[in-house]
Amino acid sequence: MTERTPTGLDRAAVEECLRLVDLAGADDWDRDTPCAGWTLRRLVAHLAAQHRGFAAAAHGEGGDPAHWREPPSGADVAAAHREAAREVIGAFALPGVLEREFTLPEIPRPGPGPDRGWPGHVAVGFHLVDHVVHAWDVAVTVGARVELPGPVVAAALDVALRVPAGPGSRGPGAAFAPPVALDGQVTAFERMLAALGRDPRARPGTEPQMFL
């Protein structure tokens, strides 16, 4: 059973991403993903960079751009992703990590001061929702299904609904597209995807398998 702490829920999302990326075949890496403009190779490179950056932030080094760089062109991105996932899981397991201050250059915290960081429990939530959404992106691309514990989806939905939806926060150059309106009965996973600009109903058969 998944540990129902912020870091335990995040680890479940990271491990699901690992499982799905490991399903990719040789013909999948240059396929387009639901993440607009990105092939699977580029998406997995992004995941690796995010793992390394958040791991560095947990150690108080998130302000160094070197930690957020994607693997170089021609690198084995699957191997880089596995190694980076181990790094972030280890970093998030540090004592007191949820009370630490995370510097996240891509998500500057509003307020006075150029170096104002995020509380650890908030930063872990950012990492979790990113990897739940991208797990779906990978699953769609490789023709698989996401398998996530219900509490992970609930936590991701909670974060997704807090992401600003105004025109200055969504669209080209932003982390997420504008929210998608869904009609009829909607699952928590569909609400989470739609809140972050994905249209789950445009891709039939991709509803995730849920468990406790």
PDB file of C-alpha atoms in Angstrom:
ATOM      1  CA  MET A   1       0.000   0.000   0.000  1.00  0.00           C
ATOM      2  CA  THR A   2       1.254   3.475  -0.857  1.00  0.00           C
ATOM      3  CA  GLU A   3       2.537   5.571   2.024  1.00  0.00           C
ATOM      4  CA  ARG A   4       0.024   8.422   2.311  1.00  0.00           C
ATOM      5  CA  THR A   5       2.485  11.202   3.033  1.00  0.00           C
ATOM      6  CA  PRO A   6       3.338  13.896   0.459  1.00  0.00           C
ATOM      7  CA  THR A   7       6.669  12.233  -0.268  1.00  0.00           C
ATOM      8  CA  GLY A   8       5.135   8.748  -0.314  1.00  0.00           C
ATOM      9  CA  LEU A   9       2.489   9.821  -2.808  1.00  0.00           C
ATOM     10  CA  ASP A  10       5.143  11.550  -4.911  1.00  0.00           C
ATOM     11  CA  ARG A  11       7.284   8.413  -4.923  1.00  0.00           C
ATOM     12  CA  ALA A  12       4.320   6.396  -6.247  1.00  0.00           C
ATOM     13  CA  ALA A  13       3.947   8.871  -9.135  1.00  0.00           C
ATOM     14  CA  VAL A  14       7.682   8.742  -9.885  1.00  0.00           C
ATOM     15  CA  GLU A  15       7.714   4.940  -9.851  1.00  0.00           C
ATOM     16  CA  GLU A  16       4.722   4.814 -12.200  1.00  0.00           C
ATOM     17  CA  CYS A  17       6.537   7.121 -14.613  1.00  0.00           C
ATOM     18  CA  LEU A  18       9.535   4.803 -14.429  1.00  0.00           C
ATOM     19  CA  ARG A  19       7.377   1.772 -15.204  1.00  0.00           C
ATOM     20  CA  LEU A  20       5.750   3.460 -18.187  1.00  0.00           C
ATOM     21  CA  VAL A  21       8.986   4.844 -19.640  1.00  0.00           C
ATOM     22  CA  ASP A  22      10.498   1.371 -19.412  1.00  0.00           C
ATOM     23  CA  LEU A  23       7.684   0.121 -21.695  1.00  0.00           C
ATOM     24  CA  ALA A  24       8.881   2.345 -24.551  1.00  0.00           C
ATOM     25  CA  GLY A  25      10.130   0.510 -27.603  1.00  0.00           C
ATOM     26  CA  ALA A  26      12.651   1.661 -30.178  1.00  0.00           C
ATOM     27  CA  ASP A  27       9.878   3.067 -32.381  1.00  0.00           C
ATOM     28  CA  ASP A  28       8.287   5.092 -29.577  1.00  0.00           C
ATOM     29  CA  TRP A  29      11.025   7.610 -28.823  1.00  0.00           C
ATOM     30  CA  ASP A  30      10.341   9.900 -31.763  1.00  0.00           C
ATOM     31  CA  ARG A  31       6.551   9.753 -31.423  1.00  0.00           C
ATOM     32  CA  ASP A  32       4.680  12.919 -30.535  1.00  0.00           C
ATOM     33  CA  THR A  33       3.190  13.016 -27.040  1.00  0.00           C
ATOM     34  CA  PRO A  34       0.101  14.829 -25.716  1.00  0.00           C
ATOM     35  CA  CYS A  35       2.583  17.366 -24.352  1.00  0.00           C
ATOM     36  CA  ALA A  36       2.408  19.726 -27.332  1.00  0.00           C
ATOM     37  CA  GLY A  37       5.570  19.933 -29.414  1.00  0.00           C
ATOM     38  CA  TRP A  38       7.455  17.242 -27.500  1.00  0.00           C
ATOM     39  CA  THR A  39       8.434  13.775 -28.629  1.00  0.00           C
ATOM     40  CA  LEU A  40       8.704  11.032 -26.050  1.00  0.00           C
ATOM     41  CA  ARG A  41      12.488  11.464 -26.027  1.00  0.00           C
ATOM     42  CA  ARG A  42      12.172  15.162 -25.196  1.00  0.00           C
ATOM     43  CA  LEU A  43       9.499  14.522 -22.572  1.00  0.00           C
ATOM     44  CA  VAL A  44      11.628  11.930 -20.761  1.00  0.00           C
ATOM     45  CA  ALA A  45      14.637  14.274 -20.921  1.00  0.00           C
ATOM     46  CA  HIS A  46      12.424  16.894 -19.251  1.00  0.00           C
ATOM     47  CA  LEU A  47      11.397  14.410 -16.546  1.00  0.00           C
ATOM     48  CA  ALA A  48      15.048  13.610 -15.834  1.00  0.00           C
ATOM     49  CA  ALA A  49      15.906  17.311 -15.556  1.00  0.00           C
ATOM     50  CA  GLN A  50      12.987  17.936 -13.199  1.00  0.00           C
ATOM     51  CA  HIS A  51      14.017  15.056 -10.952  1.00  0.00           C
ATOM     52  CA  ARG A  52      17.571  16.374 -10.728  1.00  0.00           C
ATOM     53  CA  GLY A  53      16.437  19.948 -10.174  1.00  0.00           C
ATOM     54  CA  PHE A  54      13.994  19.079  -7.413  1.00  0.00           C
ATOM     55  CA  ALA A  55      16.589  16.806  -5.784  1.00  0.00           C
ATOM     56  CA  ALA A  56      19.043  19.707  -5.800  1.00  0.00           C
ATOM     57  CA  ALA A  57      16.370  22.011  -4.374  1.00  0.00           C
ATOM     58  CA  ALA A  58      15.818  19.568  -1.521  1.00  0.00           C
ATOM     59  CA  HIS A  59      19.540  19.925  -0.753  1.00  0.00           C
ATOM     60  CA  GLY A  60      19.330  23.739  -0.866  1.00  0.00           C
ATOM     61  CA  GLU A  61      20.933  24.000  -4.320  1.00  0.00           C
ATOM     62  CA  GLY A  62      17.909  24.618  -6.522  1.00  0.00           C
ATOM     63  CA  GLY A  63      19.114  28.036  -7.626  1.00  0.00           C
ATOM     64  CA  ASP A  64      21.974  26.563  -9.681  1.00  0.00           C
ATOM     65  CA  PRO A  65      20.790  26.247 -13.322  1.00  0.00           C
ATOM     66  CA  ALA A  66      23.202  23.367 -13.904  1.00  0.00           C
ATOM     67  CA  HIS A  67      20.947  21.075 -11.885  1.00  0.00           C
ATOM     68  CA  TRP A  68      17.982  21.717 -14.191  1.00  0.00           C
ATOM     69  CA  ARG A  69      19.657  20.904 -17.512  1.00  0.00           C
ATOM     70  CA  GLU A  70      18.272  18.127 -19.671  1.00  0.00           C
ATOM     71  CA  PRO A  71      20.551  15.225 -20.675  1.00  0.00           C
ATOM     72  CA  PRO A  72      22.713  16.102 -23.692  1.00  0.00           C
ATOM     73  CA  SER A  73      21.600  15.247 -27.207  1.00  0.00           C
ATOM     74  CA  GLY A  74      22.363  11.613 -27.971  1.00  0.00           C
ATOM     75  CA  ALA A  75      22.254  10.521 -24.329  1.00  0.00           C
ATOM     76  CA  ASP A  76      20.350   7.429 -23.205  1.00  0.00           C
ATOM     77  CA  VAL A  77      17.394   9.360 -21.794  1.00  0.00           C
ATOM     78  CA  ALA A  78      15.776   6.264 -20.293  1.00  0.00           C
ATOM     79  CA  ALA A  79      18.916   5.546 -18.261  1.00  0.00           C
ATOM     80  CA  ALA A  80      19.265   9.222 -17.314  1.00  0.00           C
ATOM     81  CA  HIS A  81      15.636   9.224 -16.190  1.00  0.00           C
ATOM     82  CA  ARG A  82      16.096   6.122 -14.008  1.00  0.00           C
ATOM     83  CA  GLU A  83      19.195   7.580 -12.342  1.00  0.00           C
ATOM     84  CA  ALA A  84      17.540  10.964 -11.773  1.00  0.00           C
ATOM     85  CA  ALA A  85      14.438   9.293 -10.314  1.00  0.00           C
ATOM     86  CA  ARG A  86      16.598   7.529  -7.749  1.00  0.00           C
ATOM     87  CA  GLU A  87      18.169  10.885  -6.862  1.00  0.00           C
ATOM     88  CA  VAL A  88      14.869  12.638  -6.216  1.00  0.00           C
ATOM     89  CA  ILE A  89      13.409   9.722  -4.258  1.00  0.00           C
ATOM     90  CA  GLY A  90      16.490   9.769  -2.036  1.00  0.00           C
ATOM     91  CA  ALA A  91      16.434  13.545  -1.645  1.00  0.00           C
ATOM     92  CA  PHE A  92      12.744  13.597  -0.718  1.00  0.00           C
ATOM     93  CA  ALA A  93      13.404  10.931   1.919  1.00  0.00           C
ATOM     94  CA  LEU A  94      15.728  13.269   3.848  1.00  0.00           C
ATOM     95  CA  PRO A  95      14.580  14.085   7.385  1.00  0.00           C
ATOM     96  CA  GLY A  96      12.653  17.346   7.565  1.00  0.00           C
ATOM     97  CA  VAL A  97      12.442  17.766   3.784  1.00  0.00           C
ATOM     98  CA  LEU A  98       8.836  18.993   3.938  1.00  0.00           C
ATOM     99  CA  GLU A  99       9.897  21.889   6.162  1.00  0.00           C
ATOM    100  CA  ARG A 100      12.837  22.940   4.000  1.00  0.00           C
ATOM    101  CA  GLU A 101      12.760  25.870   1.586  1.00  0.00           C
ATOM    102  CA  PHE A 102      12.935  24.920  -2.100  1.00  0.00           C
ATOM    103  CA  THR A 103      14.258  27.340  -4.714  1.00  0.00           C
ATOM    104  CA  LEU A 104      12.488  26.506  -7.991  1.00  0.00           C
ATOM    105  CA  PRO A 105      13.683  28.794 -10.824  1.00  0.00           C
ATOM    106  CA  GLU A 106      10.849  27.724 -13.151  1.00  0.00           C
ATOM    107  CA  ILE A 107       8.197  28.474 -10.506  1.00  0.00           C
ATOM    108  CA  PRO A 108       9.201  31.731  -8.819  1.00  0.00           C
ATOM    109  CA  ARG A 109       7.269  32.347  -5.631  1.00  0.00           C
ATOM    110  CA  PRO A 110       5.246  35.571  -5.618  1.00  0.00           C
ATOM    111  CA  GLY A 111       6.185  38.112  -3.019  1.00  0.00           C
ATOM    112  CA  PRO A 112       9.089  40.324  -1.967  1.00  0.00           C
ATOM    113  CA  GLY A 113      12.658  39.180  -2.445  1.00  0.00           C
ATOM    114  CA  PRO A 114      14.238  37.609  -5.550  1.00  0.00           C
ATOM    115  CA  ASP A 115      15.206  34.361  -3.811  1.00  0.00           C
ATOM    116  CA  ARG A 116      12.012  33.575  -1.927  1.00  0.00           C
ATOM    117  CA  GLY A 117      11.599  29.800  -1.920  1.00  0.00           C
ATOM    118  CA  TRP A 118       8.652  27.451  -1.524  1.00  0.00           C
ATOM    119  CA  PRO A 119       7.926  25.374   1.588  1.00  0.00           C
ATOM    120  CA  GLY A 120       8.981  21.789   1.006  1.00  0.00           C
ATOM    121  CA  HIS A 121       5.485  20.339   1.249  1.00  0.00           C
ATOM    122  CA  VAL A 122       4.292  22.720  -1.494  1.00  0.00           C
ATOM    123  CA  ALA A 123       7.284  21.977  -3.739  1.00  0.00           C
ATOM    124  CA  VAL A 124       6.742  18.222  -3.414  1.00  0.00           C
ATOM    125  CA  GLY A 125       3.158  18.789  -4.523  1.00  0.00           C
ATOM    126  CA  PHE A 126       4.381  20.593  -7.645  1.00  0.00           C
ATOM    127  CA  HIS A 127       6.652  17.652  -8.445  1.00  0.00           C
ATOM    128  CA  LEU A 128       3.865  15.140  -7.856  1.00  0.00           C
ATOM    129  CA  VAL A 129       1.286  16.764 -10.136  1.00  0.00           C
ATOM    130  CA  ASP A 130       3.850  17.199 -12.912  1.00  0.00           C
ATOM    131  CA  HIS A 131       4.671  13.507 -12.879  1.00  0.00           C
ATOM    132  CA  VAL A 132       1.078  12.315 -12.638  1.00  0.00           C
ATOM    133  CA  VAL A 133       0.235  14.334 -15.765  1.00  0.00           C
ATOM    134  CA  HIS A 134       3.366  13.226 -17.581  1.00  0.00           C
ATOM    135  CA  ALA A 135       2.731   9.595 -16.615  1.00  0.00           C
ATOM    136  CA  TRP A 136      -0.453   9.911 -18.653  1.00  0.00           C
ATOM    137  CA  ASP A 137       1.461  11.553 -21.513  1.00  0.00           C
ATOM    138  CA  VAL A 138       3.902   8.630 -21.582  1.00  0.00           C
ATOM    139  CA  ALA A 139       1.134   6.037 -21.281  1.00  0.00           C
ATOM    140  CA  VAL A 140      -0.774   7.506 -24.236  1.00  0.00           C
ATOM    141  CA  THR A 141       2.396   7.574 -26.332  1.00  0.00           C
ATOM    142  CA  VAL A 142       3.412   3.965 -25.683  1.00  0.00           C
ATOM    143  CA  GLY A 143      -0.142   2.566 -25.754  1.00  0.00           C
ATOM    144  CA  ALA A 144      -0.327   1.659 -22.072  1.00  0.00           C
ATOM    145  CA  ARG A 145      -2.557   2.551 -19.124  1.00  0.00           C
ATOM    146  CA  VAL A 146      -1.632   4.520 -16.041  1.00  0.00           C
ATOM    147  CA  GLU A 147      -1.829   2.542 -12.808  1.00  0.00           C
ATOM    148  CA  LEU A 148      -2.019   4.926  -9.856  1.00  0.00           C
ATOM    149  CA  PRO A 149      -3.305   4.717  -6.291  1.00  0.00           C
ATOM    150  CA  GLY A 150      -6.444   6.774  -5.727  1.00  0.00           C
ATOM    151  CA  PRO A 151      -4.763   8.963  -3.072  1.00  0.00           C
ATOM    152  CA  VAL A 152      -2.080   9.985  -5.598  1.00  0.00           C
ATOM    153  CA  VAL A 153      -4.727  11.168  -8.049  1.00  0.00           C
ATOM    154  CA  ALA A 154      -6.594  12.986  -5.268  1.00  0.00           C
ATOM    155  CA  ALA A 155      -3.401  14.801  -4.254  1.00  0.00           C
ATOM    156  CA  ALA A 156      -2.621  15.707  -7.873  1.00  0.00           C
ATOM    157  CA  LEU A 157      -6.153  17.021  -8.404  1.00  0.00           C
ATOM    158  CA  ASP A 158      -5.861  19.200  -5.308  1.00  0.00           C
ATOM    159  CA  VAL A 159      -2.683  20.803  -6.667  1.00  0.00           C
ATOM    160  CA  ALA A 160      -4.051  21.086 -10.216  1.00  0.00           C
ATOM    161  CA  LEU A 161      -7.092  23.033  -9.064  1.00  0.00           C
ATOM    162  CA  ARG A 162      -4.799  25.588  -7.393  1.00  0.00           C
ATOM    163  CA  VAL A 163      -2.765  26.337 -10.544  1.00  0.00           C
ATOM    164  CA  PRO A 164      -3.669  29.833 -11.823  1.00  0.00           C
ATOM    165  CA  ALA A 165      -5.821  29.594 -14.942  1.00  0.00           C
ATOM    166  CA  GLY A 166      -5.585  33.188 -16.190  1.00  0.00           C
ATOM    167  CA  PRO A 167      -4.228  34.035 -19.659  1.00  0.00           C
ATOM    168  CA  GLY A 168      -0.915  35.172 -18.209  1.00  0.00           C
ATOM    169  CA  SER A 169      -0.356  31.751 -16.631  1.00  0.00           C
ATOM    170  CA  ARG A 170      -1.393  29.429 -19.470  1.00  0.00           C
ATOM    171  CA  GLY A 171      -0.626  28.910 -23.133  1.00  0.00           C
ATOM    172  CA  PRO A 172       2.595  29.093 -25.204  1.00  0.00           C
ATOM    173  CA  GLY A 173       5.682  29.246 -23.022  1.00  0.00           C
ATOM    174  CA  ALA A 174       3.759  28.373 -19.858  1.00  0.00           C
ATOM    175  CA  ALA A 175       3.886  25.060 -18.016  1.00  0.00           C
ATOM    176  CA  PHE A 176       0.288  24.183 -18.896  1.00  0.00           C
ATOM    177  CA  ALA A 177      -2.321  24.932 -21.564  1.00  0.00           C
ATOM    178  CA  PRO A 178      -5.637  26.607 -20.692  1.00  0.00           C
ATOM    179  CA  PRO A 179      -8.120  24.375 -18.832  1.00  0.00           C
ATOM    180  CA  VAL A 180     -10.342  22.104 -20.925  1.00  0.00           C
ATOM    181  CA  ALA A 181     -14.100  22.065 -20.305  1.00  0.00           C
ATOM    182  CA  LEU A 182     -15.565  18.568 -19.883  1.00  0.00           C
ATOM    183  CA  ASP A 183     -19.266  17.747 -20.020  1.00  0.00           C
ATOM    184  CA  GLY A 184     -21.128  15.024 -18.158  1.00  0.00           C
ATOM    185  CA  GLN A 185     -19.808  12.748 -15.440  1.00  0.00           C
ATOM    186  CA  VAL A 186     -16.110  13.342 -14.849  1.00  0.00           C
ATOM    187  CA  THR A 187     -13.617  11.274 -12.866  1.00  0.00           C
ATOM    188  CA  ALA A 188     -11.035  12.808 -10.539  1.00  0.00           C
ATOM    189  CA  PHE A 189      -8.280  11.879 -12.988  1.00  0.00           C
ATOM    190  CA  GLU A 190     -10.124  13.500 -15.894  1.00  0.00           C
ATOM    191  CA  ARG A 191     -10.718  16.643 -13.823  1.00  0.00           C
ATOM    192  CA  MET A 192      -7.018  16.808 -12.999  1.00  0.00           C
ATOM    193  CA  LEU A 193      -5.958  16.447 -16.640  1.00  0.00           C
ATOM    194  CA  ALA A 194      -8.546  18.941 -17.868  1.00  0.00           C
ATOM    195  CA  ALA A 195      -7.577  21.484 -15.218  1.00  0.00           C
ATOM    196  CA  LEU A 196      -4.039  21.394 -16.610  1.00  0.00           C
ATOM    197  CA  GLY A 197      -4.980  21.658 -20.267  1.00  0.00           C
ATOM    198  CA  ARG A 198      -5.184  18.010 -21.338  1.00  0.00           C
ATOM    199  CA  ASP A 199      -8.317  16.586 -22.982  1.00  0.00           C
ATOM    200  CA  PRO A 200      -8.568  12.989 -21.745  1.00  0.00           C
ATOM    201  CA  ARG A 201     -11.675  12.294 -23.834  1.00  0.00           C
ATOM    202  CA  ALA A 202      -9.840  13.054 -27.046  1.00  0.00           C
ATOM    203  CA  ARG A 203      -7.895   9.842 -26.439  1.00  0.00           C
ATOM    204  CA  PRO A 204     -10.351   6.973 -25.790  1.00  0.00           C
ATOM    205  CA  GLY A 205      -9.250   4.045 -23.666  1.00  0.00           C
ATOM    206  CA  THR A 206      -6.748   5.990 -21.567  1.00  0.00           C
ATOM    207  CA  GLU A 207      -8.669   6.138 -18.287  1.00  0.00           C
ATOM    208  CA  PRO A 208      -6.181   4.924 -15.640  1.00  0.00           C
ATOM    209  CA  GLN A 209      -6.510   1.857 -13.481  1.00  0.00           C
ATOM    210  CA  MET A 210      -7.008   2.959  -9.884  1.00  0.00           C
ATOM    211  CA  PHE A 211      -6.277   1.113  -6.653  1.00  0.00           C
ATOM    212  CA  LEU A 212      -5.847   1.897  -2.968  1.00  0.00           C
TER     213      LEU A 212
END
